[in-house]
Amino acid sequence: MKKINYIIPFFLLFFLLTNAQVGVGLTSPNANAQLDITSTNKGFLLPRLALTATNNPSPLSAHVAGMTVYNTATNTSVAANPVYPGEYYNDGTQWQRKSALNDVRMIAGGTIADLLSPITVDVAAGTPATTTLNTFSFTLDRPSSVEFSGNISTSFTVSGDSNTPVGDSSVKLATVNFVFTTAPAGIAVSAPFGDSTVTYMNAITANITTITGNLYTAPHAILQLPAGNYVVNLNGVASSSNAFRIMYGSGVRDMAQIKATPTK
């Protein structure tokens, strides 16, 4: 009987220990946490190991969803799945890098300064006119999510005159977009992206001002791009059935911005 009296409390204690929350640095862990760590002068240190590629679980034996580690290695031997030092979590099929705020790289823009000087273009009737408004060159040292955006003003007047409103009632179109002229293999060049278009017809918009006022375009795109060297143009394309003059950048808030966030 005495032996049984000792065994029962032991099993009760084991049950409580294996089903209660665990607290480190405190006696009453949060009831919603299985593990609650509290400290005012120490941090939580993740396991530090060397990953080989995002699609390879090594040095683990398999991909495990929810696994979190700090990778200490730079390995680009698998071009499509490189790894770099930083915190990674596993989604069950591959390693995913956790992006931090200081990973974001501003390639162009990031200020409130007026980026674009006014550019005037006379557009012939029935012939679209493409104009390069600005050119940006940059290098990505790793695969990244790259955001392209802009705020570009346009104004419309008669051909050869920047001060006389158009009066022919024909529709004028202006599109601003981005176009790669240099990019790594697999990325299309000379293919516009991020298009933003404004339509102007003086019969409808003549009340803007006695001239034309500014109509703004907002080109925008987010692309997943590999490491490599890039050159991208910010282009304006204008057209109409009648000749006219367009001015890009005559506003006071013309700007473009390119920023990259590593995805590996």
Short mmCIF file of C-alpha atoms in Angstrom, two decimals:
data_model
loop_
_atom_site.label_atom_id
_atom_site.label_comp_id
_atom_site.label_asym_id
_atom_site.label_seq_id
_atom_site.Cartn_x
_atom_site.Cartn_y
_atom_site.Cartn_z
CA MET A 1 0.00 0.00 0.00
CA LYS A 2 2.85 2.38 0.87
CA LYS A 3 4.43 1.76 -2.55
CA ILE A 4 1.18 2.68 -4.32
CA ASN A 5 0.91 5.89 -2.30
CA TYR A 6 4.31 6.98 -3.67
CA ILE A 7 3.56 6.03 -7.26
CA ILE A 8 0.27 7.91 -7.60
CA PRO A 9 1.71 11.37 -6.68
CA PHE A 10 4.63 10.72 -9.08
CA PHE A 11 2.29 10.14 -12.01
CA LEU A 12 0.18 13.16 -11.07
CA LEU A 13 3.31 15.34 -11.03
CA PHE A 14 4.42 13.92 -14.41
CA PHE A 15 0.98 14.67 -15.90
CA LEU A 16 1.09 18.27 -14.69
CA LEU A 17 4.61 18.86 -15.99
CA THR A 18 3.89 17.45 -19.43
CA ASN A 19 0.62 19.36 -19.92
CA ALA A 20 1.41 22.77 -18.44
CA GLN A 21 3.02 25.78 -20.07
CA VAL A 22 6.76 26.23 -19.61
CA GLY A 23 8.13 29.50 -18.29
CA VAL A 24 11.77 30.60 -18.47
CA GLY A 25 12.61 33.57 -16.26
CA LEU A 26 9.12 33.71 -14.74
CA THR A 27 6.96 31.49 -12.54
CA SER A 28 3.58 32.09 -14.25
CA PRO A 29 3.86 31.68 -18.04
CA ASN A 30 1.14 33.06 -20.29
CA ALA A 31 -1.74 30.61 -20.48
CA ASN A 32 -1.82 30.86 -24.28
CA ALA A 33 1.87 30.06 -24.73
CA GLN A 34 3.45 26.64 -24.51
CA LEU A 35 6.81 28.38 -23.90
CA ASP A 36 7.08 31.84 -22.34
CA ILE A 37 10.56 33.36 -22.05
CA THR A 38 11.05 36.56 -20.06
CA SER A 39 14.24 38.55 -19.59
CA THR A 40 15.28 42.18 -19.33
CA ASN A 41 18.92 41.70 -20.38
CA LYS A 42 19.11 38.57 -22.55
CA GLY A 43 17.73 37.54 -25.96
CA PHE A 44 16.51 34.40 -27.65
CA LEU A 45 19.23 32.84 -29.82
CA LEU A 46 18.10 30.87 -32.86
CA PRO A 47 20.02 27.78 -33.97
CA ARG A 48 22.87 28.94 -36.25
CA LEU A 49 23.64 26.67 -39.18
CA ALA A 50 24.81 26.73 -42.78
CA LEU A 51 22.10 26.23 -45.40
CA THR A 52 23.11 25.11 -48.89
CA ALA A 53 20.10 26.15 -51.01
CA THR A 54 16.51 27.21 -50.43
CA ASN A 55 15.22 24.01 -52.05
CA ASN A 56 17.54 21.76 -50.03
CA PRO A 57 16.66 20.95 -46.38
CA SER A 58 20.35 20.29 -45.51
CA PRO A 59 21.69 20.21 -42.86
CA LEU A 60 18.20 19.06 -41.82
CA SER A 61 17.11 15.67 -43.12
CA ALA A 62 13.80 16.99 -44.47
CA HIS A 63 11.78 20.16 -44.96
CA VAL A 64 9.73 20.82 -41.82
CA ALA A 65 7.01 23.48 -41.94
CA GLY A 66 7.54 26.09 -39.23
CA MET A 67 11.24 25.38 -38.69
CA THR A 68 13.16 28.62 -38.08
CA VAL A 69 16.94 29.05 -38.17
CA TYR A 70 19.64 31.66 -38.63
CA ASN A 71 21.69 30.87 -41.73
CA THR A 72 25.39 31.72 -41.49
CA ALA A 73 26.38 30.83 -45.07
CA THR A 74 26.42 32.51 -48.46
CA ASN A 75 25.90 29.88 -51.14
CA THR A 76 25.10 30.80 -54.75
CA SER A 77 26.18 27.51 -56.34
CA VAL A 78 22.51 26.74 -57.08
CA ALA A 79 21.70 29.87 -59.08
CA ALA A 80 17.93 29.61 -58.78
CA ASN A 81 17.97 28.90 -55.04
CA PRO A 82 20.80 30.85 -53.38
CA VAL A 83 21.02 31.52 -49.65
CA TYR A 84 22.55 34.46 -47.76
CA PRO A 85 23.17 35.12 -44.07
CA GLY A 86 19.96 35.90 -42.24
CA GLU A 87 16.86 34.40 -40.66
CA TYR A 88 15.01 31.72 -42.63
CA TYR A 89 11.85 29.75 -42.00
CA ASN A 90 10.73 26.57 -43.70
CA ASP A 91 7.28 26.35 -45.33
CA GLY A 92 7.37 22.58 -45.63
CA THR A 93 8.77 22.57 -49.18
CA GLN A 94 11.66 25.05 -49.06
CA TRP A 95 13.46 27.69 -47.00
CA GLN A 96 12.03 31.22 -47.12
CA ARG A 97 14.08 34.26 -46.14
CA LYS A 98 12.58 36.67 -43.62
CA SER A 99 13.07 40.17 -45.02
CA ALA A 100 14.00 42.94 -42.61
CA LEU A 101 13.47 46.68 -43.09
CA ASN A 102 17.19 47.24 -43.63
CA ASP A 103 17.11 44.70 -46.48
CA VAL A 104 15.09 47.13 -48.59
CA ARG A 105 17.33 48.97 -51.02
CA MET A 106 16.25 52.28 -52.56
CA ILE A 107 17.68 52.27 -56.09
CA ALA A 108 16.15 55.52 -57.27
CA GLY A 109 13.93 58.14 -55.69
CA GLY A 110 13.04 58.15 -52.04
CA THR A 111 12.97 61.95 -51.76
CA ILE A 112 10.34 64.63 -52.37
CA ALA A 113 12.59 66.45 -54.85
CA ASP A 114 11.16 67.04 -58.35
CA LEU A 115 12.96 64.37 -60.36
CA LEU A 116 12.00 65.32 -63.90
CA SER A 117 12.89 68.43 -65.87
CA PRO A 118 10.17 69.48 -68.38
CA ILE A 119 10.44 67.64 -71.70
CA THR A 120 8.50 68.93 -74.70
CA VAL A 121 7.53 66.71 -77.63
CA ASP A 122 5.62 67.61 -80.81
CA VAL A 123 3.50 64.62 -81.83
CA ALA A 124 2.62 64.12 -85.49
CA ALA A 125 -0.94 63.20 -86.47
CA GLY A 126 -1.51 59.45 -86.41
CA THR A 127 2.06 58.64 -85.39
CA PRO A 128 2.81 57.64 -81.76
CA ALA A 129 5.86 59.41 -80.31
CA THR A 130 8.00 57.58 -77.73
CA THR A 131 10.26 59.68 -75.51
CA THR A 132 12.75 58.55 -72.86
CA LEU A 133 12.12 60.68 -69.78
CA ASN A 134 14.84 59.16 -67.58
CA THR A 135 17.20 56.16 -67.46
CA PHE A 136 18.17 54.13 -64.39
CA SER A 137 21.01 51.60 -64.08
CA PHE A 138 21.30 49.19 -61.15
CA THR A 139 22.71 45.83 -60.10
CA LEU A 140 20.93 43.22 -57.98
CA ASP A 141 23.32 41.03 -55.99
CA ARG A 142 20.57 38.50 -55.27
CA PRO A 143 17.03 37.63 -56.45
CA SER A 144 14.70 40.43 -55.34
CA SER A 145 11.18 41.76 -55.48
CA VAL A 146 11.59 45.10 -57.26
CA GLU A 147 8.93 47.82 -57.15
CA PHE A 148 8.82 50.44 -59.92
CA SER A 149 6.60 53.49 -59.43
CA GLY A 150 6.24 57.05 -60.62
CA ASN A 151 4.17 60.22 -60.59
CA ILE A 152 4.62 61.98 -63.92
CA SER A 153 2.71 65.06 -65.09
CA THR A 154 1.55 65.71 -68.65
CA SER A 155 0.10 68.81 -70.32
CA PHE A 156 -1.36 69.22 -73.82
CA THR A 157 -1.16 72.22 -76.17
CA VAL A 158 -1.22 72.92 -79.92
CA SER A 159 1.74 71.66 -81.91
CA GLY A 160 4.72 74.01 -81.77
CA ASP A 161 3.28 76.15 -78.94
CA SER A 162 3.42 75.43 -75.21
CA ASN A 163 0.94 78.14 -74.25
CA THR A 164 -2.07 77.69 -76.55
CA PRO A 165 -4.71 75.11 -75.64
CA VAL A 166 -5.65 72.53 -78.25
CA GLY A 167 -8.98 73.21 -79.93
CA ASP A 168 -9.59 70.35 -82.32
CA SER A 169 -11.60 68.15 -79.90
CA SER A 170 -9.61 65.05 -80.90
CA VAL A 171 -8.67 62.56 -78.19
CA LYS A 172 -5.04 62.76 -77.02
CA LEU A 173 -3.46 59.76 -75.30
CA ALA A 174 -0.34 59.70 -73.15
CA THR A 175 1.10 56.57 -71.55
CA VAL A 176 4.07 56.45 -69.17
CA ASN A 177 5.77 53.11 -68.51
CA PHE A 178 9.06 51.36 -67.78
CA VAL A 179 11.12 49.41 -70.34
CA PHE A 180 14.24 47.32 -69.78
CA THR A 181 17.01 47.94 -72.29
CA THR A 182 19.51 45.69 -70.48
CA ALA A 183 18.61 42.70 -68.29
CA PRO A 184 19.83 39.18 -67.45
CA ALA A 185 18.86 36.25 -69.67
CA GLY A 186 15.20 35.36 -69.34
CA ILE A 187 14.04 38.92 -68.64
CA ALA A 188 12.35 40.58 -71.62
CA VAL A 189 13.89 43.78 -72.95
CA SER A 190 12.02 46.38 -75.01
CA ALA A 191 8.74 45.20 -73.44
CA PRO A 192 6.85 48.00 -71.61
CA PHE A 193 5.48 47.35 -68.12
CA GLY A 194 3.73 49.33 -65.42
CA ASP A 195 1.67 51.35 -67.95
CA SER A 196 -0.36 54.35 -66.77
CA THR A 197 -2.43 56.28 -69.33
CA VAL A 198 -4.23 59.62 -69.35
CA THR A 199 -6.75 60.74 -71.95
CA TYR A 200 -7.18 64.40 -72.90
CA MET A 201 -9.92 65.96 -75.01
CA ASN A 202 -10.25 69.71 -74.76
CA ALA A 203 -14.02 69.65 -75.32
CA ILE A 204 -14.35 67.94 -71.93
CA THR A 205 -11.39 69.26 -69.95
CA ALA A 206 -11.12 72.86 -71.19
CA ASN A 207 -12.36 74.04 -67.79
CA ILE A 208 -9.14 72.86 -66.08
CA THR A 209 -7.42 76.19 -66.84
CA THR A 210 -7.23 78.61 -69.74
CA ILE A 211 -4.26 76.55 -70.97
CA THR A 212 -4.46 72.85 -70.00
CA GLY A 213 -3.27 72.22 -66.48
CA ASN A 214 -1.38 69.05 -65.56
CA LEU A 215 -2.77 65.55 -65.75
CA TYR A 216 -0.77 62.97 -63.80
CA THR A 217 0.17 59.40 -64.67
CA ALA A 218 1.19 56.84 -62.06
CA PRO A 219 3.17 53.97 -63.63
CA HIS A 220 3.60 51.06 -61.23
CA ALA A 221 4.78 47.44 -61.28
CA ILE A 222 6.30 44.87 -58.92
CA LEU A 223 8.57 42.29 -60.58
CA GLN A 224 10.42 39.26 -59.24
CA LEU A 225 13.90 39.64 -60.74
CA PRO A 226 17.09 37.54 -60.64
CA ALA A 227 20.51 38.87 -59.71
CA GLY A 228 22.29 40.76 -62.48
CA ASN A 229 22.76 44.11 -64.20
CA TYR A 230 19.80 46.19 -65.36
CA VAL A 231 19.13 49.35 -67.33
CA VAL A 232 15.55 50.59 -67.40
CA ASN A 233 14.02 53.57 -69.20
CA LEU A 234 11.08 55.60 -67.98
CA ASN A 235 9.25 56.28 -71.25
CA GLY A 236 6.38 58.47 -72.38
CA VAL A 237 4.28 57.49 -75.41
CA ALA A 238 1.83 60.02 -76.89
CA SER A 239 -0.57 59.78 -79.84
CA SER A 240 -3.63 61.33 -81.49
CA SER A 241 -5.32 61.57 -84.87
CA ASN A 242 -4.33 65.27 -84.91
CA ALA A 243 -0.94 66.84 -84.24
CA PHE A 244 -0.33 68.35 -80.79
CA ARG A 245 2.39 69.14 -78.26
CA ILE A 246 2.83 67.29 -74.99
CA MET A 247 4.98 68.36 -72.09
CA TYR A 248 6.12 65.78 -69.54
CA GLY A 249 7.33 66.91 -66.13
CA SER A 250 5.86 70.38 -66.03
CA GLY A 251 4.40 69.77 -62.58
CA VAL A 252 6.19 70.20 -59.24
CA ARG A 253 5.84 66.63 -57.95
CA ASP A 254 7.28 64.58 -60.80
CA MET A 255 9.20 61.63 -59.42
CA ALA A 256 10.10 58.00 -59.98
CA GLN A 257 11.11 55.39 -57.45
CA ILE A 258 12.70 51.94 -57.70
CA LYS A 259 13.26 49.82 -54.60
CA ALA A 260 14.39 46.23 -54.18
CA THR A 261 13.72 43.74 -51.38
CA PRO A 262 15.76 40.48 -51.39
CA THR A 263 13.66 37.33 -51.65
CA LYS A 264 16.51 34.87 -51.05
#
